[in-house]
PDB file of C-alpha atoms in Angstrom:
ATOM      1  CA  UNK A   1    -107.203  69.382 -97.154  1.00 63.00           C
ATOM      2  CA  UNK A   2    -109.963  71.357 -95.467  1.00 84.00           C
ATOM      3  CA  UNK A   3    -112.987  72.547 -97.416  1.00 93.00           C
ATOM      4  CA  UNK A   4    -113.443  76.271 -98.127  1.00 97.00           C
ATOM      5  CA  UNK A   5    -115.860  77.907 -95.711  1.00 97.00           C
ATOM      6  CA  UNK A   6    -117.986  80.989 -96.257  1.00 98.00           C
ATOM      7  CA  UNK A   7    -119.965  83.216 -93.932  1.00 98.00           C
ATOM      8  CA  UNK A   8    -123.521  82.475 -92.758  1.00 98.00           C
ATOM      9  CA  UNK A   9    -125.106  84.157 -95.814  1.00 95.00           C
ATOM     10  CA  UNK A  10    -123.179  82.119 -98.365  1.00 98.00           C
ATOM     11  CA  UNK A  11    -122.301  78.783 -96.733  1.00 98.00           C
ATOM     12  CA  UNK A  12    -125.868  77.390 -97.119  1.00 98.00           C
ATOM     13  CA  UNK A  13    -125.395  78.022-100.863  1.00 98.00           C
ATOM     14  CA  UNK A  14    -122.041  76.199-101.005  1.00 98.00           C
ATOM     15  CA  UNK A  15    -122.193  72.656-102.386  1.00 98.00           C
ATOM     16  CA  UNK A  16    -119.407  70.196-101.646  1.00 98.00           C
ATOM     17  CA  UNK A  17    -119.087  67.231-104.034  1.00 98.00           C
ATOM     18  CA  UNK A  18    -117.086  64.010-103.958  1.00 97.00           C
ATOM     19  CA  UNK A  19    -115.458  63.644-107.367  1.00 97.00           C
ATOM     20  CA  UNK A  20    -114.337  60.104-106.528  1.00 96.00           C
ATOM     21  CA  UNK A  21    -117.920  59.130-107.367  1.00 97.00           C
ATOM     22  CA  UNK A  22    -117.369  60.121-111.007  1.00 98.00           C
ATOM     23  CA  UNK A  23    -115.176  58.877-113.834  1.00 98.00           C
ATOM     24  CA  UNK A  24    -114.324  62.175-115.537  1.00 98.00           C
ATOM     25  CA  UNK A  25    -114.928  65.717-114.282  1.00 98.00           C
ATOM     26  CA  UNK A  26    -115.352  68.720-116.569  1.00 98.00           C
ATOM     27  CA  UNK A  27    -115.811  72.408-115.765  1.00 98.00           C
ATOM     28  CA  UNK A  28    -117.597  74.386-118.514  1.00 98.00           C
ATOM     29  CA  UNK A  29    -117.568  78.128-119.199  1.00 98.00           C
ATOM     30  CA  UNK A  30    -120.491  80.507-119.701  1.00 98.00           C
ATOM     31  CA  UNK A  31    -123.045  78.976-122.110  1.00 97.00           C
ATOM     32  CA  UNK A  32    -125.290  82.070-122.369  1.00 96.00           C
ATOM     33  CA  UNK A  33    -128.214  80.385-124.091  1.00 96.00           C
ATOM     34  CA  UNK A  34    -126.252  78.578-126.827  1.00 95.00           C
ATOM     35  CA  UNK A  35    -127.610  74.994-126.735  1.00 96.00           C
ATOM     36  CA  UNK A  36    -126.097  73.829-130.033  1.00 94.00           C
ATOM     37  CA  UNK A  37    -122.591  74.714-128.888  1.00 95.00           C
ATOM     38  CA  UNK A  38    -123.250  72.998-125.551  1.00 96.00           C
ATOM     39  CA  UNK A  39    -124.495  69.792-127.171  1.00 96.00           C
ATOM     40  CA  UNK A  40    -121.548  69.711-129.554  1.00 95.00           C
ATOM     41  CA  UNK A  41    -119.102  70.232-126.697  1.00 96.00           C
ATOM     42  CA  UNK A  42    -120.669  67.425-124.659  1.00 97.00           C
ATOM     43  CA  UNK A  43    -120.537  65.143-127.707  1.00 96.00           C
ATOM     44  CA  UNK A  44    -116.906  66.097-128.302  1.00 95.00           C
ATOM     45  CA  UNK A  45    -116.082  65.200-124.685  1.00 97.00           C
ATOM     46  CA  UNK A  46    -118.106  61.989-124.951  1.00 97.00           C
ATOM     47  CA  UNK A  47    -119.780  62.756-121.638  1.00 98.00           C
ATOM     48  CA  UNK A  48    -121.617  59.802-120.092  1.00 98.00           C
ATOM     49  CA  UNK A  49    -123.854  59.453-117.049  1.00 98.00           C
ATOM     50  CA  UNK A  50    -120.747  58.435-115.096  1.00 98.00           C
ATOM     51  CA  UNK A  51    -119.060  61.808-115.681  1.00 98.00           C
ATOM     52  CA  UNK A  52    -119.622  65.030-113.735  1.00 98.00           C
ATOM     53  CA  UNK A  53    -120.089  68.334-115.584  1.00 98.00           C
ATOM     54  CA  UNK A  54    -119.912  71.536-113.530  1.00 99.00           C
ATOM     55  CA  UNK A  55    -120.887  74.891-115.061  1.00 99.00           C
ATOM     56  CA  UNK A  56    -119.540  78.258-113.912  1.00 98.00           C
ATOM     57  CA  UNK A  57    -122.948  79.945-114.233  1.00 98.00           C
ATOM     58  CA  UNK A  58    -124.598  82.254-116.774  1.00 98.00           C
ATOM     59  CA  UNK A  59    -126.393  79.466-118.571  1.00 98.00           C
ATOM     60  CA  UNK A  60    -128.899  82.058-119.736  1.00 98.00           C
ATOM     61  CA  UNK A  61    -129.418  85.332-121.623  1.00 96.00           C
ATOM     62  CA  UNK A  62    -127.875  86.822-124.757  1.00 94.00           C
ATOM     63  CA  UNK A  63    -127.940  83.569-126.771  1.00 94.00           C
ATOM     64  CA  UNK A  64    -130.686  82.169-129.013  1.00 94.00           C
ATOM     65  CA  UNK A  65    -132.340  79.638-126.650  1.00 96.00           C
ATOM     66  CA  UNK A  66    -131.858  79.945-122.908  1.00 97.00           C
ATOM     67  CA  UNK A  67    -134.796  77.618-122.237  1.00 98.00           C
ATOM     68  CA  UNK A  68    -133.124  74.745-124.099  1.00 98.00           C
ATOM     69  CA  UNK A  69    -129.931  75.179-122.081  1.00 98.00           C
ATOM     70  CA  UNK A  70    -131.812  75.266-118.773  1.00 98.00           C
ATOM     71  CA  UNK A  71    -133.804  72.165-119.732  1.00 98.00           C
ATOM     72  CA  UNK A  72    -130.610  70.350-120.743  1.00 98.00           C
ATOM     73  CA  UNK A  73    -128.850  71.060-117.450  1.00 98.00           C
ATOM     74  CA  UNK A  74    -131.907  70.450-115.269  1.00 98.00           C
ATOM     75  CA  UNK A  75    -132.556  67.064-116.863  1.00 98.00           C
ATOM     76  CA  UNK A  76    -129.131  65.596-116.081  1.00 98.00           C
ATOM     77  CA  UNK A  77    -128.331  64.369-112.571  1.00 97.00           C
ATOM     78  CA  UNK A  78    -124.625  64.597-113.366  1.00 98.00           C
ATOM     79  CA  UNK A  79    -124.799  68.293-114.367  1.00 98.00           C
ATOM     80  CA  UNK A  80    -124.272  70.917-111.659  1.00 98.00           C
ATOM     81  CA  UNK A  81    -124.039  74.686-111.953  1.00 98.00           C
ATOM     82  CA  UNK A  82    -123.442  77.693-109.782  1.00 98.00           C
ATOM     83  CA  UNK A  83    -125.758  80.681-110.052  1.00 98.00           C
ATOM     84  CA  UNK A  84    -124.267  83.409-112.193  1.00 98.00           C
ATOM     85  CA  UNK A  85    -125.008  87.119-112.237  1.00 98.00           C
ATOM     86  CA  UNK A  86    -127.342  86.661-115.227  1.00 98.00           C
ATOM     87  CA  UNK A  87    -129.433  84.120-113.339  1.00 98.00           C
ATOM     88  CA  UNK A  88    -129.449  86.589-110.453  1.00 98.00           C
ATOM     89  CA  UNK A  89    -130.725  89.368-112.720  1.00 98.00           C
ATOM     90  CA  UNK A  90    -133.710  87.197-113.628  1.00 98.00           C
ATOM     91  CA  UNK A  91    -134.426  86.375-109.992  1.00 98.00           C
ATOM     92  CA  UNK A  92    -134.273  90.061-109.027  1.00 97.00           C
ATOM     93  CA  UNK A  93    -136.548  90.995-111.914  1.00 97.00           C
ATOM     94  CA  UNK A  94    -133.915  93.243-113.504  1.00 97.00           C
ATOM     95  CA  UNK A  95    -134.157  91.154-116.688  1.00 97.00           C
ATOM     96  CA  UNK A  96    -136.833  88.807-118.021  1.00 97.00           C
ATOM     97  CA  UNK A  97    -136.971  85.771-120.277  1.00 98.00           C
ATOM     98  CA  UNK A  98    -140.628  84.981-121.013  1.00 97.00           C
ATOM     99  CA  UNK A  99    -139.766  81.466-122.191  1.00 97.00           C
ATOM    100  CA  UNK A 100    -138.654  80.465-118.697  1.00 98.00           C
ATOM    101  CA  UNK A 101    -141.347  79.147-116.367  1.00 98.00           C
ATOM    102  CA  UNK A 102    -141.842  79.921-112.700  1.00 98.00           C
ATOM    103  CA  UNK A 103    -140.505  76.437-112.049  1.00 98.00           C
ATOM    104  CA  UNK A 104    -137.327  77.301-113.972  1.00 98.00           C
ATOM    105  CA  UNK A 105    -136.862  80.405-111.835  1.00 98.00           C
ATOM    106  CA  UNK A 106    -137.434  78.426-108.651  1.00 98.00           C
ATOM    107  CA  UNK A 107    -134.733  76.005-109.791  1.00 98.00           C
ATOM    108  CA  UNK A 108    -132.351  78.927-110.381  1.00 98.00           C
ATOM    109  CA  UNK A 109    -133.087  80.266-106.909  1.00 98.00           C
ATOM    110  CA  UNK A 110    -132.119  76.872-105.456  1.00 98.00           C
ATOM    111  CA  UNK A 111    -128.706  76.813-107.152  1.00 98.00           C
ATOM    112  CA  UNK A 112    -125.505  77.108-105.128  1.00 98.00           C
ATOM    113  CA  UNK A 113    -123.225  80.085-105.610  1.00 98.00           C
ATOM    114  CA  UNK A 114    -120.138  77.969-104.912  1.00 98.00           C
ATOM    115  CA  UNK A 115    -119.253  74.335-105.645  1.00 98.00           C
ATOM    116  CA  UNK A 116    -116.063  72.748-104.354  1.00 98.00           C
ATOM    117  CA  UNK A 117    -114.237  69.450-104.070  1.00 98.00           C
ATOM    118  CA  UNK A 118    -111.089  68.153-102.450  1.00 97.00           C
ATOM    119  CA  UNK A 119    -107.728  67.898-104.151  1.00 93.00           C
ATOM    120  CA  UNK A 120    -105.518  64.825-104.291  1.00 87.00           C
ATOM    121  CA  UNK A 121    -101.971  64.772-102.980  1.00 84.00           C
ATOM    122  CA  UNK A 122    -100.167  67.838-104.323  1.00 86.00           C
ATOM    123  CA  UNK A 123    -103.175  68.813-106.456  1.00 90.00           C
ATOM    124  CA  UNK A 124    -105.113  71.676-104.827  1.00 95.00           C
ATOM    125  CA  UNK A 125    -108.837  71.440-104.281  1.00 97.00           C
ATOM    126  CA  UNK A 126    -111.276  73.147-106.627  1.00 98.00           C
ATOM    127  CA  UNK A 127    -113.660  76.004-105.956  1.00 98.00           C
ATOM    128  CA  UNK A 128    -116.152  76.928-108.697  1.00 98.00           C
ATOM    129  CA  UNK A 129    -117.773  80.373-108.567  1.00 98.00           C
ATOM    130  CA  UNK A 130    -119.113  82.627-111.278  1.00 98.00           C
ATOM    131  CA  UNK A 131    -117.122  85.842-110.911  1.00 98.00           C
ATOM    132  CA  UNK A 132    -114.273  85.169-108.530  1.00 98.00           C
ATOM    133  CA  UNK A 133    -113.009  85.972-105.074  1.00 97.00           C
ATOM    134  CA  UNK A 134    -111.207  88.883-103.457  1.00 98.00           C
ATOM    135  CA  UNK A 135    -107.818  87.657-102.182  1.00 98.00           C
ATOM    136  CA  UNK A 136    -107.577  90.615 -99.819  1.00 97.00           C
ATOM    137  CA  UNK A 137    -110.391  89.400 -97.568  1.00 96.00           C
ATOM    138  CA  UNK A 138    -111.286  85.976 -96.117  1.00 97.00           C
ATOM    139  CA  UNK A 139    -113.970  83.851 -97.766  1.00 98.00           C
ATOM    140  CA  UNK A 140    -116.138  84.344 -94.685  1.00 98.00           C
ATOM    141  CA  UNK A 141    -116.482  88.014 -95.639  1.00 98.00           C
ATOM    142  CA  UNK A 142    -117.631  87.342 -99.218  1.00 98.00           C
ATOM    143  CA  UNK A 143    -121.224  88.020-100.252  1.00 98.00           C
ATOM    144  CA  UNK A 144    -123.204  86.390-103.043  1.00 98.00           C
ATOM    145  CA  UNK A 145    -122.675  89.544-105.105  1.00 98.00           C
ATOM    146  CA  UNK A 146    -118.911  89.305-104.567  1.00 98.00           C
ATOM    147  CA  UNK A 147    -118.736  85.723-105.805  1.00 98.00           C
ATOM    148  CA  UNK A 148    -120.870  86.495-108.847  1.00 98.00           C
ATOM    149  CA  UNK A 149    -119.238  89.752-109.936  1.00 98.00           C
ATOM    150  CA  UNK A 150    -115.619  89.993-108.773  1.00 98.00           C
ATOM    151  CA  UNK A 151    -113.208  91.003-111.522  1.00 97.00           C
ATOM    152  CA  UNK A 152    -110.985  94.050-110.967  1.00 97.00           C
ATOM    153  CA  UNK A 153    -109.422  94.877-107.606  1.00 97.00           C
ATOM    154  CA  UNK A 154    -109.593  98.583-108.461  1.00 96.00           C
ATOM    155  CA  UNK A 155    -112.523 100.202-106.582  1.00 94.00           C
ATOM    156  CA  UNK A 156    -115.357 100.483-109.098  1.00 93.00           C
ATOM    157  CA  UNK A 157    -113.137  98.938-111.771  1.00 94.00           C
ATOM    158  CA  UNK A 158    -114.005  96.526-114.547  1.00 92.00           C
ATOM    159  CA  UNK A 159    -112.439  95.629-117.913  1.00 93.00           C
ATOM    160  CA  UNK A 160    -109.080  97.334-118.417  1.00 90.00           C
ATOM    161  CA  UNK A 161    -108.620  98.087-114.720  1.00 94.00           C
ATOM    162  CA  UNK A 162    -105.775  95.921-113.460  1.00 94.00           C
ATOM    163  CA  UNK A 163    -104.962  94.152-111.293  1.00 95.00           C
ATOM    164  CA  UNK A 164    -107.689  91.553-111.650  1.00 97.00           C
ATOM    165  CA  UNK A 165    -108.369  89.327-108.672  1.00 98.00           C
ATOM    166  CA  UNK A 166    -106.717  86.243-110.206  1.00 97.00           C
ATOM    167  CA  UNK A 167    -103.444  88.143-110.598  1.00 96.00           C
ATOM    168  CA  UNK A 168    -103.208  88.472-106.807  1.00 97.00           C
ATOM    169  CA  UNK A 169    -104.791  85.208-105.660  1.00 97.00           C
ATOM    170  CA  UNK A 170    -102.405  82.493-104.464  1.00 96.00           C
ATOM    171  CA  UNK A 171    -104.622  79.671-103.202  1.00 96.00           C
ATOM    172  CA  UNK A 172    -105.073  77.417-101.403  1.00 96.00           C
ATOM    173  CA  UNK A 173    -107.869  76.173-103.729  1.00 97.00           C
ATOM    174  CA  UNK A 174    -107.803  76.491-107.497  1.00 98.00           C
ATOM    175  CA  UNK A 175    -110.711  78.750-108.423  1.00 98.00           C
ATOM    176  CA  UNK A 176    -112.625  78.091-111.651  1.00 98.00           C
ATOM    177  CA  UNK A 177    -114.609  81.077-112.878  1.00 98.00           C
ATOM    178  CA  UNK A 178    -116.489  82.679-115.762  1.00 98.00           C
ATOM    179  CA  UNK A 179    -118.077  86.140-115.995  1.00 98.00           C
ATOM    180  CA  UNK A 180    -115.055  87.902-117.525  1.00 97.00           C
ATOM    181  CA  UNK A 181    -114.955  87.407-121.303  1.00 96.00           C
ATOM    182  CA  UNK A 182    -111.534  86.167-122.423  1.00 96.00           C
ATOM    183  CA  UNK A 183    -109.903  85.655-125.801  1.00 93.00           C
ATOM    184  CA  UNK A 184    -108.268  82.548-124.287  1.00 93.00           C
ATOM    185  CA  UNK A 185    -108.605  80.843-120.902  1.00 95.00           C
ATOM    186  CA  UNK A 186    -106.864  82.254-117.870  1.00 95.00           C
ATOM    187  CA  UNK A 187    -104.454  79.500-116.808  1.00 95.00           C
ATOM    188  CA  UNK A 188    -102.756  80.016-113.476  1.00 95.00           C
ATOM    189  CA  UNK A 189    -101.705  77.721-110.681  1.00 94.00           C
ATOM    190  CA  UNK A 190    -104.669  78.760-108.540  1.00 97.00           C
ATOM    191  CA  UNK A 191    -107.119  80.273-111.050  1.00 97.00           C
ATOM    192  CA  UNK A 192    -108.722  79.095-114.299  1.00 97.00           C
ATOM    193  CA  UNK A 193    -110.965  81.411-116.323  1.00 97.00           C
ATOM    194  CA  UNK A 194    -113.359  79.724-118.738  1.00 98.00           C
ATOM    195  CA  UNK A 195    -115.621  82.373-120.298  1.00 97.00           C
ATOM    196  CA  UNK A 196    -114.149  82.481-123.788  1.00 96.00           C
ATOM    197  CA  UNK A 197    -117.071  84.394-125.268  1.00 95.00           C
ATOM    198  CA  UNK A 198    -119.144  81.672-126.912  1.00 94.00           C
ATOM    199  CA  UNK A 199    -122.089  84.020-127.444  1.00 94.00           C
ATOM    200  CA  UNK A 200    -119.822  86.743-128.863  1.00 93.00           C
ATOM    201  CA  UNK A 201    -118.156  84.679-131.557  1.00 91.00           C
ATOM    202  CA  UNK A 202    -115.536  83.070-129.347  1.00 93.00           C
ATOM    203  CA  UNK A 203    -115.601  79.498-128.099  1.00 94.00           C
ATOM    204  CA  UNK A 204    -117.354  77.393-125.483  1.00 96.00           C
ATOM    205  CA  UNK A 205    -114.569  75.979-123.338  1.00 97.00           C
ATOM    206  CA  UNK A 206    -114.376  73.038-120.957  1.00 98.00           C
ATOM    207  CA  UNK A 207    -111.581  72.034-118.591  1.00 98.00           C
ATOM    208  CA  UNK A 208    -110.862  68.337-117.989  1.00 97.00           C
ATOM    209  CA  UNK A 209    -109.988  68.066-114.291  1.00 97.00           C
ATOM    210  CA  UNK A 210    -108.170  64.728-114.444  1.00 95.00           C
ATOM    211  CA  UNK A 211    -106.297  65.263-117.726  1.00 95.00           C
ATOM    212  CA  UNK A 212    -105.530  68.959-117.053  1.00 94.00           C
ATOM    213  CA  UNK A 213    -106.528  69.898-120.608  1.00 95.00           C
ATOM    214  CA  UNK A 214    -108.910  72.310-122.281  1.00 96.00           C
ATOM    215  CA  UNK A 215    -111.442  71.509-125.001  1.00 96.00           C
ATOM    216  CA  UNK A 216    -113.115  74.254-127.037  1.00 95.00           C
ATOM    217  CA  UNK A 217    -116.014  74.348-129.489  1.00 92.00           C
ATOM    218  CA  UNK A 218    -116.608  77.185-131.940  1.00 87.00           C
ATOM    219  CA  UNK A 219    -120.349  77.962-132.170  1.00 78.00           C
ATOM    220  CA  UNK A 220    -122.181  77.958-135.491  1.00 73.00           C
ATOM    221  CA  UNK A 221    -123.885  81.262-134.712  1.00 60.00           C
ATOM    222  CA  UNK A 222    -123.191  84.275-132.530  1.00 59.00           C
ATOM    223  CA  UNK A 223    -125.927  86.246-130.878  1.00 65.00           C
ATOM    224  CA  UNK A 224    -124.261  89.505-129.881  1.00 73.00           C
ATOM    225  CA  UNK A 225    -121.474  91.849-130.844  1.00 78.00           C
ATOM    226  CA  UNK A 226    -118.997  92.870-128.156  1.00 79.00           C
ATOM    227  CA  UNK A 227    -116.457  95.675-128.077  1.00 78.00           C
ATOM    228  CA  UNK A 228    -112.872  94.440-128.219  1.00 78.00           C
ATOM    229  CA  UNK A 229    -112.065  96.389-125.048  1.00 83.00           C
ATOM    230  CA  UNK A 230    -114.452  94.063-123.212  1.00 88.00           C
ATOM    231  CA  UNK A 231    -112.666  90.881-124.285  1.00 88.00           C
ATOM    232  CA  UNK A 232    -109.451  90.398-122.344  1.00 91.00           C
ATOM    233  CA  UNK A 233    -106.572  89.178-124.483  1.00 87.00           C
ATOM    234  CA  UNK A 234    -103.717  88.999-121.968  1.00 68.00           C
ATOM    235  CA  UNK A 235    -102.218  85.596-121.074  1.00 63.00           C
ATOM    236  CA  UNK A 236    -102.162  86.424-117.321  1.00 64.00           C
ATOM    237  CA  UNK A 237     -99.300  84.071-116.674  1.00 55.00           C
ATOM    238  CA  UNK A 238     -96.644  84.604-114.030  1.00 50.00           C
ATOM    239  CA  UNK A 239     -93.226  83.026-113.357  1.00 42.00           C
ATOM    240  CA  UNK A 240     -94.721  80.704-110.756  1.00 48.00           C
ATOM    241  CA  UNK A 241     -97.118  79.324-113.373  1.00 49.00           C
ATOM    242  CA  UNK A 242     -94.329  77.945-115.542  1.00 41.00           C
ATOM    243  CA  UNK A 243     -94.138  74.908-113.281  1.00 43.00           C
ATOM    244  CA  UNK A 244     -97.816  74.097-113.817  1.00 43.00           C
ATOM    245  CA  UNK A 245     -98.750  71.055-115.936  1.00 44.00           C
ATOM    246  CA  UNK A 246     -98.830  71.538-119.690  1.00 40.00           C
ATOM    247  CA  UNK A 247    -102.214  72.655-120.997  1.00 43.00           C
ATOM    248  CA  UNK A 248    -103.414  71.472-124.406  1.00 44.00           C
ATOM    249  CA  UNK A 249    -106.269  73.197-126.193  1.00 47.00           C
ATOM    250  CA  UNK A 250    -108.347  71.147-128.610  1.00 50.00           C
ATOM    251  CA  UNK A 251    -110.803  72.842-130.973  1.00 51.00           C
ATOM    252  CA  UNK A 252    -113.738  71.333-132.791  1.00 49.00           C
ATOM    253  CA  UNK A 253    -115.484  73.382-135.480  1.00 44.00           C
ATOM    254  CA  UNK A 254    -117.461  70.886-137.537  1.00 41.00           C
TER     255      UNK A 254
END
């Protein structure tokens, strides 16, 4: 199966990985500066140095300790992340976090905006981005802003403005994404949404690539309130998804 290819702006920021080098592979939703929830999730998964953990971006902002999350991810050779729109806001100077050093910001600037790996047999390959893709245009026409912020296909749309991109996307790669806060993961044949609102009182969710299961941790504290209209609570399933493997959600709250 061929690797996804972007245009000349984005392709240098696309990282291809070989998951055969790792025992287990996990994709983790938006952490948003919640290090305790992250550590508890990693402990729950029993992550070792032989496992790969890929984050969908937005490690920072809104939570109690963005610096601790950045340090945790930077220190681990088996942790990879794409650059989310909240990292981008810091790099543009639209937002600031005084606790982050210039070196931290340089690391953020070096992050890919897309991470992908090959599938196996009938299993599609994976493409990890923060926001999503637009199924109406080829990947070569996507910008960094597109990959970080895609949600609604309605011009100028956002929460409540359907259709969302994942409702129209039909492959070939299975896209893992965050950015859009969900009451439960989006689970479709070619799209998996993982931002289950950890920082808003939801859960921090991880997807186990090999087992095809979800694991979720409820945080001890929440940092921000969020209007219910900005937390999507629709299953987003379709008839074609009924043939997908069974998904089991496991929660850990202690």
